[in-house]
Amino acid sequence: MSALSTRINNLSESATIKMAKMGRELAAKGVDVISLSFGEPDFHTPKHIKEAAKQAMDQNLTYYTPVAGYPDLRKAVVAKLKNENNLDYDFSQIVVSTGAKQAIANAVLCLVNPGEEVIIPTPYWVSYSEVVKLAEGKSVFINTTVEQNFKITPEQLEAAITPKTKLFMFSSPCNPTGSVYSKDELEGLAKVFAKHPDVYILSDEIYEHINFIDKHESIAQFDYIKDRVVIINGWSKAFAMTGWRIGYTASNKEIAAACDKMQGQITSGTCSITQRAGVAAYEGGLETVLEMRAAFKKRRDIVYKLLSEIEGLNVNLPDGAFYFFPNVTSFFGKSYNGKTIKDADELSIYLLEEAHVATVGGDSFGDATSIRISYAAAEDKLIEAVRRIKEALGKLK
Ligand code: PMP
Ligand code: GLU
């Protein structure tokens, strides 16, 4: 009998973190592993941001911070939302957290009661369903396919809403598919939400700046639902700041106060030095962000061409983020060396063992037909990785 709570026993381990760990362990044994499992920019944090952190230490900014973040950081977020997204928020509506991950957990734990339903389009980022479990809510999935570019329709949304629905959670640009909802598509969903005034919307916009088609569109732009939207965003992807741990919610004041209270009991404000770096990032302009985006777009085009040439993979051209989510069902039931591939997770393990390329099986993203390939890696590594994937898949008969 486990001494641990049912809460933790029922929680799945983060598959992205697990695969990254397996890749690292294999590499530690001397194997030349190419890791395309972790969603993490391979760039360094820009210099002006690191300088601000050094200064913060020299100024002895090493004390507890206000739980929701330094006022000037929250004001910098307000200015960003106005200037980049044309959205009006007051600084009391911003809660800065230890990564967007905590921002999501705060919002879900503050909104969802046991038994309430949370609608999540599949495939989704692995932590969404797990944090709903922690809140004792019930995830209700809307399935999408590569043919519909992994985007739900207003009709699908309408059909999923019940009197028990409390929250809808999605990301655009999307992890793991790279799909980006257009303004018109978001408006279609917003009109459905307008008919259901008790449903809240968690809009995860952390890949906002890694968008190859157009300017970023937020579902919060539709005034008639804005008060029910919780925007999630952060610095990890745009500024290559994954290790700094900083993200935020922008929401109505009631939810913001609740997130502040929740965070005050669990972690308090995120690292003081990180927060100074966060201000520098927002005040320093988008030059480095645009450079990184251009690099990601180039890599996307290279990888797309190479993946499209692999027989049996069904892959779409992602409009944003840095992932491919190819359908791999044509390999199910095929074997190599006495091992038969039953599902996408097994294929992902096969690719790690046979090709020494770490990816993530789709099951934890709520879609067991596909694997996720992150292309946040150097071009030569990506080219070599896809060559190895092609070779390993070719062995399956
Ligand atoms: N949302 C999505 C869609 C993500 O891919 C991630 C992973 N970085 C996060 C939130 C959490 O980001 P972080 O905690 O690093 O800010
Ligand atoms: N979000 C990234 C990913 O999807 C980082 C890992 C994580 O935070 O789970 O790979």
PDB file of C-alpha atoms in Angstrom, residues 94-253:
ATOM      1  CA  ILE A  94      -1.633  40.818 -13.655  1.00  0.00           C
ATOM      2  CA  VAL A  95      -0.160  38.065 -11.466  1.00  0.00           C
ATOM      3  CA  VAL A  96       3.428  37.073 -12.215  1.00  0.00           C
ATOM      4  CA  SER A  97       4.271  33.464 -11.372  1.00  0.00           C
ATOM      5  CA  THR A  98       7.054  30.899 -11.395  1.00  0.00           C
ATOM      6  CA  GLY A  99       6.620  30.158 -15.087  1.00  0.00           C
ATOM      7  CA  ALA A 100       3.488  29.967 -17.197  1.00  0.00           C
ATOM      8  CA  LYS A 101       3.151  26.497 -15.734  1.00  0.00           C
ATOM      9  CA  GLN A 102       2.362  27.905 -12.321  1.00  0.00           C
ATOM     10  CA  ALA A 103       0.142  30.580 -13.873  1.00  0.00           C
ATOM     11  CA  ILE A 104      -1.950  27.801 -15.451  1.00  0.00           C
ATOM     12  CA  ALA A 105      -2.078  25.826 -12.202  1.00  0.00           C
ATOM     13  CA  ASN A 106      -3.136  28.936 -10.262  1.00  0.00           C
ATOM     14  CA  ALA A 107      -5.935  29.735 -12.704  1.00  0.00           C
ATOM     15  CA  VAL A 108      -7.302  26.185 -12.891  1.00  0.00           C
ATOM     16  CA  LEU A 109      -7.134  25.646  -9.125  1.00  0.00           C
ATOM     17  CA  CYS A 110      -8.847  28.986  -8.544  1.00  0.00           C
ATOM     18  CA  LEU A 111     -11.660  28.378 -11.031  1.00  0.00           C
ATOM     19  CA  VAL A 112     -12.518  24.685 -11.138  1.00  0.00           C
ATOM     20  CA  ASN A 113     -14.587  22.927  -8.461  1.00  0.00           C
ATOM     21  CA  PRO A 114     -14.557  19.148  -8.042  1.00  0.00           C
ATOM     22  CA  GLY A 115     -16.730  17.546 -10.727  1.00  0.00           C
ATOM     23  CA  GLU A 116     -16.830  20.609 -12.997  1.00  0.00           C
ATOM     24  CA  GLU A 117     -15.939  20.065 -16.628  1.00  0.00           C
ATOM     25  CA  VAL A 118     -12.974  21.552 -18.430  1.00  0.00           C
ATOM     26  CA  ILE A 119     -13.081  21.364 -22.217  1.00  0.00           C
ATOM     27  CA  ILE A 120      -9.688  20.741 -23.816  1.00  0.00           C
ATOM     28  CA  PRO A 121      -9.185  20.302 -27.560  1.00  0.00           C
ATOM     29  CA  THR A 122      -6.792  17.455 -28.381  1.00  0.00           C
ATOM     30  CA  PRO A 123      -3.923  17.329 -28.883  1.00  0.00           C
ATOM     31  CA  TYR A 124      -3.095  19.573 -25.927  1.00  0.00           C
ATOM     32  CA  TRP A 125      -0.025  20.392 -23.865  1.00  0.00           C
ATOM     33  CA  VAL A 126       0.596  17.532 -21.428  1.00  0.00           C
ATOM     34  CA  SER A 127       0.102  19.460 -18.189  1.00  0.00           C
ATOM     35  CA  TYR A 128      -3.436  20.700 -18.954  1.00  0.00           C
ATOM     36  CA  SER A 129      -5.245  17.454 -18.166  1.00  0.00           C
ATOM     37  CA  GLU A 130      -3.054  16.822 -15.125  1.00  0.00           C
ATOM     38  CA  VAL A 131      -3.688  20.151 -13.485  1.00  0.00           C
ATOM     39  CA  VAL A 132      -7.418  19.586 -14.043  1.00  0.00           C
ATOM     40  CA  LYS A 133      -6.978  16.295 -12.158  1.00  0.00           C
ATOM     41  CA  LEU A 134      -5.341  18.179  -9.281  1.00  0.00           C
ATOM     42  CA  ALA A 135      -8.378  20.464  -9.166  1.00  0.00           C
ATOM     43  CA  GLU A 136     -10.593  17.323  -9.200  1.00  0.00           C
ATOM     44  CA  GLY A 137     -12.277  18.613 -12.329  1.00  0.00           C
ATOM     45  CA  LYS A 138     -13.248  16.451 -15.289  1.00  0.00           C
ATOM     46  CA  SER A 139     -11.463  16.936 -18.606  1.00  0.00           C
ATOM     47  CA  VAL A 140     -13.751  16.755 -21.618  1.00  0.00           C
ATOM     48  CA  PHE A 141     -11.838  16.391 -24.848  1.00  0.00           C
ATOM     49  CA  ILE A 142     -12.712  17.662 -28.315  1.00  0.00           C
ATOM     50  CA  ASN A 143     -10.748  15.624 -30.814  1.00  0.00           C
ATOM     51  CA  THR A 144      -9.133  17.234 -33.836  1.00  0.00           C
ATOM     52  CA  THR A 145      -7.184  15.701 -36.692  1.00  0.00           C
ATOM     53  CA  VAL A 146      -4.280  16.630 -38.907  1.00  0.00           C
ATOM     54  CA  GLU A 147      -6.824  17.062 -41.757  1.00  0.00           C
ATOM     55  CA  GLN A 148      -8.534  19.936 -39.896  1.00  0.00           C
ATOM     56  CA  ASN A 149      -5.118  21.376 -39.045  1.00  0.00           C
ATOM     57  CA  PHE A 150      -5.817  20.435 -35.418  1.00  0.00           C
ATOM     58  CA  LYS A 151      -8.271  23.299 -34.907  1.00  0.00           C
ATOM     59  CA  ILE A 152     -11.776  22.911 -33.474  1.00  0.00           C
ATOM     60  CA  THR A 153     -14.886  24.382 -35.086  1.00  0.00           C
ATOM     61  CA  PRO A 154     -17.557  26.444 -33.286  1.00  0.00           C
ATOM     62  CA  GLU A 155     -19.928  23.511 -33.802  1.00  0.00           C
ATOM     63  CA  GLN A 156     -17.566  21.136 -31.993  1.00  0.00           C
ATOM     64  CA  LEU A 157     -17.259  23.621 -29.134  1.00  0.00           C
ATOM     65  CA  GLU A 158     -21.006  24.127 -28.858  1.00  0.00           C
ATOM     66  CA  ALA A 159     -21.573  20.357 -28.754  1.00  0.00           C
ATOM     67  CA  ALA A 160     -19.059  19.907 -25.916  1.00  0.00           C
ATOM     68  CA  ILE A 161     -20.515  22.540 -23.576  1.00  0.00           C
ATOM     69  CA  THR A 162     -22.830  21.234 -20.843  1.00  0.00           C
ATOM     70  CA  PRO A 163     -24.330  22.847 -17.717  1.00  0.00           C
ATOM     71  CA  LYS A 164     -21.262  21.514 -15.867  1.00  0.00           C
ATOM     72  CA  THR A 165     -18.694  23.236 -18.106  1.00  0.00           C
ATOM     73  CA  LYS A 166     -16.552  25.697 -16.169  1.00  0.00           C
ATOM     74  CA  LEU A 167     -13.509  26.248 -18.333  1.00  0.00           C
ATOM     75  CA  PHE A 168     -12.147  25.900 -21.848  1.00  0.00           C
ATOM     76  CA  MET A 169      -8.365  25.576 -22.160  1.00  0.00           C
ATOM     77  CA  PHE A 170      -6.282  25.895 -25.310  1.00  0.00           C
ATOM     78  CA  SER A 171      -3.036  27.223 -26.722  1.00  0.00           C
ATOM     79  CA  SER A 172      -2.544  29.206 -29.915  1.00  0.00           C
ATOM     80  CA  PRO A 173       0.080  28.910 -31.332  1.00  0.00           C
ATOM     81  CA  CYS A 174      -0.404  25.359 -30.138  1.00  0.00           C
ATOM     82  CA  ASN A 175       1.905  22.988 -28.351  1.00  0.00           C
ATOM     83  CA  PRO A 176       2.129  20.236 -29.701  1.00  0.00           C
ATOM     84  CA  THR A 177       0.740  20.943 -33.198  1.00  0.00           C
ATOM     85  CA  GLY A 178       1.999  24.423 -34.070  1.00  0.00           C
ATOM     86  CA  SER A 179      -1.502  25.358 -35.244  1.00  0.00           C
ATOM     87  CA  VAL A 180      -2.494  29.011 -34.993  1.00  0.00           C
ATOM     88  CA  TYR A 181      -6.086  30.212 -34.819  1.00  0.00           C
ATOM     89  CA  SER A 182      -6.882  33.192 -37.064  1.00  0.00           C
ATOM     90  CA  LYS A 183      -8.917  36.160 -35.851  1.00  0.00           C
ATOM     91  CA  ASP A 184     -11.979  34.835 -37.682  1.00  0.00           C
ATOM     92  CA  GLU A 185     -11.598  31.386 -36.174  1.00  0.00           C
ATOM     93  CA  LEU A 186     -11.282  32.865 -32.679  1.00  0.00           C
ATOM     94  CA  GLU A 187     -14.317  35.034 -33.287  1.00  0.00           C
ATOM     95  CA  GLY A 188     -16.287  31.915 -34.223  1.00  0.00           C
ATOM     96  CA  LEU A 189     -15.407  30.405 -30.840  1.00  0.00           C
ATOM     97  CA  ALA A 190     -16.011  33.701 -28.989  1.00  0.00           C
ATOM     98  CA  LYS A 191     -19.572  33.834 -30.358  1.00  0.00           C
ATOM     99  CA  VAL A 192     -20.225  30.405 -28.873  1.00  0.00           C
ATOM    100  CA  PHE A 193     -18.855  31.536 -25.499  1.00  0.00           C
ATOM    101  CA  ALA A 194     -21.108  34.603 -25.690  1.00  0.00           C
ATOM    102  CA  LYS A 195     -24.066  32.219 -25.469  1.00  0.00           C
ATOM    103  CA  HIS A 196     -22.632  30.525 -22.372  1.00  0.00           C
ATOM    104  CA  PRO A 197     -21.887  33.247 -19.795  1.00  0.00           C
ATOM    105  CA  ASP A 198     -20.718  30.816 -17.090  1.00  0.00           C
ATOM    106  CA  VAL A 199     -17.835  29.361 -19.096  1.00  0.00           C
ATOM    107  CA  TYR A 200     -14.326  30.768 -18.603  1.00  0.00           C
ATOM    108  CA  ILE A 201     -11.557  30.613 -21.187  1.00  0.00           C
ATOM    109  CA  LEU A 202      -7.898  29.946 -20.468  1.00  0.00           C
ATOM    110  CA  SER A 203      -5.956  31.228 -23.463  1.00  0.00           C
ATOM    111  CA  ASP A 204      -2.354  30.039 -23.370  1.00  0.00           C
ATOM    112  CA  GLU A 205      -0.385  32.440 -25.548  1.00  0.00           C
ATOM    113  CA  ILE A 206       3.145  31.496 -24.545  1.00  0.00           C
ATOM    114  CA  TYR A 207       4.146  30.884 -28.190  1.00  0.00           C
ATOM    115  CA  GLU A 208       2.779  34.284 -29.247  1.00  0.00           C
ATOM    116  CA  HIS A 209       6.049  35.411 -30.793  1.00  0.00           C
ATOM    117  CA  ILE A 210       6.778  32.170 -32.591  1.00  0.00           C
ATOM    118  CA  ASN A 211       4.107  32.722 -35.197  1.00  0.00           C
ATOM    119  CA  PHE A 212       5.001  32.531 -38.881  1.00  0.00           C
ATOM    120  CA  ILE A 213       1.798  33.700 -40.513  1.00  0.00           C
ATOM    121  CA  ASP A 214       0.570  36.918 -39.096  1.00  0.00           C
ATOM    122  CA  LYS A 215       0.419  39.057 -36.040  1.00  0.00           C
ATOM    123  CA  HIS A 216      -0.696  37.306 -32.879  1.00  0.00           C
ATOM    124  CA  GLU A 217      -4.429  37.205 -32.208  1.00  0.00           C
ATOM    125  CA  SER A 218      -5.800  36.789 -28.690  1.00  0.00           C
ATOM    126  CA  ILE A 219      -9.317  35.617 -27.937  1.00  0.00           C
ATOM    127  CA  ALA A 220      -9.380  38.345 -25.259  1.00  0.00           C
ATOM    128  CA  GLN A 221      -9.808  40.940 -28.038  1.00  0.00           C
ATOM    129  CA  PHE A 222     -13.557  40.222 -28.160  1.00  0.00           C
ATOM    130  CA  ASP A 223     -14.914  42.631 -25.556  1.00  0.00           C
ATOM    131  CA  TYR A 224     -18.061  40.645 -24.909  1.00  0.00           C
ATOM    132  CA  ILE A 225     -16.066  37.750 -23.405  1.00  0.00           C
ATOM    133  CA  LYS A 226     -12.828  39.476 -22.293  1.00  0.00           C
ATOM    134  CA  ASP A 227     -13.818  39.482 -18.629  1.00  0.00           C
ATOM    135  CA  ARG A 228     -13.978  35.662 -18.702  1.00  0.00           C
ATOM    136  CA  VAL A 229     -10.653  35.146 -20.460  1.00  0.00           C
ATOM    137  CA  VAL A 230      -7.520  34.319 -18.503  1.00  0.00           C
ATOM    138  CA  ILE A 231      -4.496  35.010 -20.686  1.00  0.00           C
ATOM    139  CA  ILE A 232      -1.427  32.906 -19.908  1.00  0.00           C
ATOM    140  CA  ASN A 233       1.916  34.098 -21.169  1.00  0.00           C
ATOM    141  CA  GLY A 234       5.568  34.070 -20.186  1.00  0.00           C
ATOM    142  CA  TRP A 235       9.149  34.722 -21.067  1.00  0.00           C
ATOM    143  CA  SER A 236      10.377  31.135 -21.577  1.00  0.00           C
ATOM    144  CA  LYS A 237       9.805  30.827 -25.316  1.00  0.00           C
ATOM    145  CA  ALA A 238       9.988  34.407 -26.619  1.00  0.00           C
ATOM    146  CA  PHE A 239      13.172  35.344 -24.759  1.00  0.00           C
ATOM    147  CA  ALA A 240      14.764  31.899 -24.355  1.00  0.00           C
ATOM    148  CA  MET A 241      14.302  32.107 -20.579  1.00  0.00           C
ATOM    149  CA  THR A 242      13.087  28.623 -19.655  1.00  0.00           C
ATOM    150  CA  GLY A 243      15.335  28.271 -16.617  1.00  0.00           C
ATOM    151  CA  TRP A 244      14.456  31.642 -15.139  1.00  0.00           C
ATOM    152  CA  ARG A 245      10.889  30.583 -14.280  1.00  0.00           C
ATOM    153  CA  ILE A 246       8.634  33.504 -15.024  1.00  0.00           C
ATOM    154  CA  GLY A 247       5.148  33.738 -16.520  1.00  0.00           C
ATOM    155  CA  TYR A 248       1.872  35.513 -15.799  1.00  0.00           C
ATOM    156  CA  THR A 249      -1.905  35.593 -15.903  1.00  0.00           C
ATOM    157  CA  ALA A 250      -3.932  38.558 -17.141  1.00  0.00           C
ATOM    158  CA  SER A 251      -7.522  38.181 -15.992  1.00  0.00           C
ATOM    159  CA  ASN A 252     -10.395  39.941 -14.296  1.00  0.00           C
ATOM    160  CA  LYS A 253      -9.615  41.345 -10.854  1.00  0.00           C
TER     161      LYS A 253
END
